[in-house]
PDB file of C-alpha atoms in Angstrom:
ATOM      1  CA  UNK A 209     118.419  76.681 106.892  1.00 60.00           C
ATOM      2  CA  UNK A 210     119.546  75.684 109.223  1.00 67.00           C
ATOM      3  CA  UNK A 211     120.724  78.168 110.903  1.00 81.00           C
ATOM      4  CA  UNK A 212     117.123  80.413 109.862  1.00 90.00           C
ATOM      5  CA  UNK A 213     114.813  80.144 114.169  1.00 95.00           C
ATOM      6  CA  UNK A 214     111.005  78.968 113.273  1.00 95.00           C
ATOM      7  CA  UNK A 215     110.193  82.993 114.533  1.00 94.00           C
ATOM      8  CA  UNK A 216     112.265  84.034 111.769  1.00 95.00           C
ATOM      9  CA  UNK A 217     110.621  81.673 108.882  1.00 95.00           C
ATOM     10  CA  UNK A 218     107.174  82.425 109.990  1.00 95.00           C
ATOM     11  CA  UNK A 219     108.912  86.302 110.706  1.00 96.00           C
ATOM     12  CA  UNK A 220     110.171  86.873 106.788  1.00 95.00           C
ATOM     13  CA  UNK A 221     106.605  84.577 105.162  1.00 96.00           C
ATOM     14  CA  UNK A 222     104.293  86.732 106.793  1.00 96.00           C
ATOM     15  CA  UNK A 223     105.613  89.998 105.346  1.00 97.00           C
ATOM     16  CA  UNK A 224     106.658  88.329 102.241  1.00 97.00           C
ATOM     17  CA  UNK A 225     102.730  87.903 102.130  1.00 97.00           C
ATOM     18  CA  UNK A 226     101.799  91.031 103.246  1.00 96.00           C
ATOM     19  CA  UNK A 227     103.754  92.816 100.804  1.00 97.00           C
ATOM     20  CA  UNK A 228     102.439  90.661  98.222  1.00 98.00           C
ATOM     21  CA  UNK A 229      98.486  91.361  99.012  1.00 97.00           C
ATOM     22  CA  UNK A 230      99.589  94.496  99.683  1.00 97.00           C
ATOM     23  CA  UNK A 231     101.324  95.474  96.227  1.00 97.00           C
ATOM     24  CA  UNK A 232      97.370  93.608  95.250  1.00 96.00           C
ATOM     25  CA  UNK A 233      95.592  95.151  95.858  1.00 95.00           C
ATOM     26  CA  UNK A 234      97.331  99.080  96.199  1.00 95.00           C
ATOM     27  CA  UNK A 235      96.453  97.934  92.051  1.00 95.00           C
ATOM     28  CA  UNK A 236      92.618  98.045  92.945  1.00 91.00           C
ATOM     29  CA  UNK A 237      93.136 101.214  96.043  1.00 90.00           C
ATOM     30  CA  UNK A 238      93.535  98.674  98.873  1.00 91.00           C
ATOM     31  CA  UNK A 239      95.414  97.559 101.352  1.00 92.00           C
ATOM     32  CA  UNK A 240      95.535  93.845 102.952  1.00 93.00           C
ATOM     33  CA  UNK A 241      94.011  94.911 106.483  1.00 90.00           C
ATOM     34  CA  UNK A 242      90.628  96.478 104.338  1.00 93.00           C
ATOM     35  CA  UNK A 243      89.509  93.390 101.334  1.00 94.00           C
ATOM     36  CA  UNK A 244      90.548  90.522 104.849  1.00 93.00           C
ATOM     37  CA  UNK A 245      88.361  93.123 106.480  1.00 94.00           C
ATOM     38  CA  UNK A 246      86.532  92.870 103.343  1.00 96.00           C
ATOM     39  CA  UNK A 247      86.509  88.924 104.080  1.00 96.00           C
ATOM     40  CA  UNK A 248      84.881  89.390 107.630  1.00 94.00           C
ATOM     41  CA  UNK A 249      81.544  91.142 106.943  1.00 95.00           C
ATOM     42  CA  UNK A 250      78.434  88.935 105.551  1.00 94.00           C
ATOM     43  CA  UNK A 251      77.512  90.343 102.149  1.00 91.00           C
ATOM     44  CA  UNK A 252      73.513  90.322 102.737  1.00 91.00           C
ATOM     45  CA  UNK A 253      72.848  90.211 106.403  1.00 90.00           C
ATOM     46  CA  UNK A 254      75.985  93.383 107.995  1.00 91.00           C
ATOM     47  CA  UNK A 255      78.450  91.941 111.013  1.00 93.00           C
ATOM     48  CA  UNK A 256      78.752  93.271 114.172  1.00 91.00           C
ATOM     49  CA  UNK A 257      82.328  94.832 114.437  1.00 83.00           C
ATOM     50  CA  UNK A 258      83.068  93.055 117.343  1.00 82.00           C
ATOM     51  CA  UNK A 259      82.770  89.979 114.962  1.00 88.00           C
ATOM     52  CA  UNK A 260      85.842  91.057 112.368  1.00 89.00           C
ATOM     53  CA  UNK A 261      88.730  91.796 114.856  1.00 83.00           C
ATOM     54  CA  UNK A 262      88.890  88.379 116.361  1.00 84.00           C
ATOM     55  CA  UNK A 263      88.033  87.036 112.757  1.00 86.00           C
ATOM     56  CA  UNK A 264      90.874  89.516 112.186  1.00 85.00           C
ATOM     57  CA  UNK A 265      92.734  89.322 115.558  1.00 83.00           C
ATOM     58  CA  UNK A 266      93.083  92.873 115.140  1.00 82.00           C
ATOM     59  CA  UNK A 267      92.777  95.201 118.475  1.00 84.00           C
ATOM     60  CA  UNK A 268      89.570  97.861 119.114  1.00 79.00           C
ATOM     61  CA  UNK A 269      91.579 100.450 118.135  1.00 83.00           C
ATOM     62  CA  UNK A 270      93.092  99.686 114.399  1.00 84.00           C
ATOM     63  CA  UNK A 271      89.365  97.934 113.349  1.00 85.00           C
ATOM     64  CA  UNK A 272      88.670 101.139 114.122  1.00 88.00           C
ATOM     65  CA  UNK A 273      90.815 102.665 111.798  1.00 90.00           C
ATOM     66  CA  UNK A 274      90.483 100.402 109.218  1.00 89.00           C
ATOM     67  CA  UNK A 275      86.803 100.689 109.864  1.00 92.00           C
ATOM     68  CA  UNK A 276      86.640 105.330 108.791  1.00 93.00           C
ATOM     69  CA  UNK A 277      89.185 103.934 105.807  1.00 92.00           C
ATOM     70  CA  UNK A 278      86.024 101.545 104.617  1.00 95.00           C
ATOM     71  CA  UNK A 279      83.606 103.949 105.105  1.00 96.00           C
ATOM     72  CA  UNK A 280      85.603 106.903 104.000  1.00 96.00           C
ATOM     73  CA  UNK A 281      86.418 104.856 100.486  1.00 95.00           C
ATOM     74  CA  UNK A 282      82.566 104.025 100.720  1.00 97.00           C
ATOM     75  CA  UNK A 283      82.306 100.334 101.136  1.00 97.00           C
ATOM     76  CA  UNK A 284      80.670  99.432 104.287  1.00 97.00           C
ATOM     77  CA  UNK A 285      78.152 101.465 105.635  1.00 97.00           C
ATOM     78  CA  UNK A 286      77.264 102.080 109.772  1.00 94.00           C
ATOM     79  CA  UNK A 287      73.295 100.817 111.633  1.00 93.00           C
ATOM     80  CA  UNK A 288      72.501 100.086 114.821  1.00 90.00           C
ATOM     81  CA  UNK A 289      72.218  96.128 116.000  1.00 87.00           C
ATOM     82  CA  UNK A 290      68.253  96.281 115.983  1.00 86.00           C
ATOM     83  CA  UNK A 291      68.696  93.049 118.574  1.00 85.00           C
ATOM     84  CA  UNK A 292      71.205  95.301 120.043  1.00 81.00           C
ATOM     85  CA  UNK A 293      71.337  98.974 120.912  1.00 79.00           C
ATOM     86  CA  UNK A 294      74.634  99.542 121.965  1.00 82.00           C
ATOM     87  CA  UNK A 295      76.093  97.296 119.034  1.00 84.00           C
ATOM     88  CA  UNK A 296      76.480  97.829 115.420  1.00 88.00           C
ATOM     89  CA  UNK A 297      75.873  96.480 112.820  1.00 93.00           C
ATOM     90  CA  UNK A 298      77.973  96.905 109.329  1.00 96.00           C
ATOM     91  CA  UNK A 299      77.107  96.529 105.203  1.00 97.00           C
ATOM     92  CA  UNK A 300      78.450  96.065 103.038  1.00 97.00           C
ATOM     93  CA  UNK A 301      77.578  98.759 100.125  1.00 98.00           C
ATOM     94  CA  UNK A 302      77.829  98.229  96.125  1.00 97.00           C
ATOM     95  CA  UNK A 303      80.938  99.305  95.573  1.00 97.00           C
ATOM     96  CA  UNK A 304      82.103  96.841  98.350  1.00 97.00           C
ATOM     97  CA  UNK A 305      80.322  93.567  97.584  1.00 97.00           C
ATOM     98  CA  UNK A 306      82.304  94.140  94.562  1.00 96.00           C
ATOM     99  CA  UNK A 307      85.536  94.688  95.656  1.00 96.00           C
ATOM    100  CA  UNK A 308      85.080  92.193  98.494  1.00 97.00           C
ATOM    101  CA  UNK A 309      84.673  89.574  95.198  1.00 96.00           C
ATOM    102  CA  UNK A 310      88.484  91.642  94.075  1.00 96.00           C
ATOM    103  CA  UNK A 311      89.768  90.737  97.788  1.00 96.00           C
ATOM    104  CA  UNK A 312      88.329  86.977  97.186  1.00 97.00           C
ATOM    105  CA  UNK A 313      89.626  86.209  94.141  1.00 97.00           C
ATOM    106  CA  UNK A 314      93.085  87.347  95.098  1.00 97.00           C
ATOM    107  CA  UNK A 315      92.935  84.839  97.868  1.00 97.00           C
ATOM    108  CA  UNK A 316      91.460  82.925  96.573  1.00 98.00           C
ATOM    109  CA  UNK A 317      94.206  82.717  93.254  1.00 98.00           C
ATOM    110  CA  UNK A 318      96.978  82.578  96.085  1.00 98.00           C
ATOM    111  CA  UNK A 319      95.542  78.911  97.347  1.00 98.00           C
ATOM    112  CA  UNK A 320      95.508  77.326  94.171  1.00 98.00           C
ATOM    113  CA  UNK A 321      99.431  78.823  93.297  1.00 98.00           C
ATOM    114  CA  UNK A 322     100.194  77.818  96.454  1.00 98.00           C
ATOM    115  CA  UNK A 323      98.165  74.873  95.705  1.00 98.00           C
ATOM    116  CA  UNK A 324      99.827  74.400  92.110  1.00 98.00           C
ATOM    117  CA  UNK A 325     103.548  74.172  93.537  1.00 98.00           C
ATOM    118  CA  UNK A 326     103.451  72.013  97.414  1.00 98.00           C
ATOM    119  CA  UNK A 327     102.201  68.906  97.407  1.00 98.00           C
ATOM    120  CA  UNK A 328      99.103  68.184  99.944  1.00 97.00           C
ATOM    121  CA  UNK A 329     100.538  65.747 102.017  1.00 98.00           C
ATOM    122  CA  UNK A 330     102.920  69.139 102.455  1.00 98.00           C
ATOM    123  CA  UNK A 331     100.397  71.696 103.132  1.00 98.00           C
ATOM    124  CA  UNK A 332      98.786  69.634 105.213  1.00 98.00           C
ATOM    125  CA  UNK A 333     102.221  69.213 107.251  1.00 98.00           C
ATOM    126  CA  UNK A 334     102.248  72.427 106.662  1.00 97.00           C
ATOM    127  CA  UNK A 335      98.680  72.990 108.699  1.00 97.00           C
ATOM    128  CA  UNK A 336      99.366  70.922 111.626  1.00 98.00           C
ATOM    129  CA  UNK A 337     102.625  72.266 112.905  1.00 97.00           C
ATOM    130  CA  UNK A 338     100.823  76.313 112.977  1.00 97.00           C
ATOM    131  CA  UNK A 339      97.799  75.138 114.677  1.00 97.00           C
ATOM    132  CA  UNK A 340     100.059  73.249 116.771  1.00 98.00           C
ATOM    133  CA  UNK A 341     101.842  76.416 117.723  1.00 97.00           C
ATOM    134  CA  UNK A 342      99.333  78.486 117.782  1.00 94.00           C
ATOM    135  CA  UNK A 343      98.142  76.173 119.961  1.00 96.00           C
ATOM    136  CA  UNK A 344     101.569  76.197 122.260  1.00 97.00           C
ATOM    137  CA  UNK A 345     100.886  80.128 121.969  1.00 95.00           C
ATOM    138  CA  UNK A 346      96.904  79.931 122.946  1.00 94.00           C
ATOM    139  CA  UNK A 347      98.470  77.622 125.601  1.00 96.00           C
ATOM    140  CA  UNK A 348     100.306  79.854 127.338  1.00 96.00           C
ATOM    141  CA  UNK A 349     102.933  76.802 127.393  1.00 96.00           C
ATOM    142  CA  UNK A 350     105.630  78.240 125.829  1.00 95.00           C
ATOM    143  CA  UNK A 351     106.852  80.915 128.318  1.00 93.00           C
TER     144      UNK A 351
END
């Protein structure tokens, strides 16, 4: 552990989490990106696509591919935003709502399992350290 850099630990952990979610999602003909996108869409009122990309930290081109995949799988529909004719609202279909629930259960199970195996104090410090790293990056205090 002593010779591993912080960025290596973050990257390796995220890759393991990502792989785990993708393996689970593949059982339901999905992916981690699809699951997180479904969780980012309001299940009743629809959501502007710009909100989804911001929430997921995705570039517009990646989001476009993800939304296209969601639409092809029959998980979402797109409708013009009645309050802003230039914008589009993304709505879940009935199948999309069902897959969203599966995604939600998966994320909650992950959180529950981690919380059972890591003390509240350690989780608090993990979150605190993660927020500090994010702030250092966003405030451009590293480079």
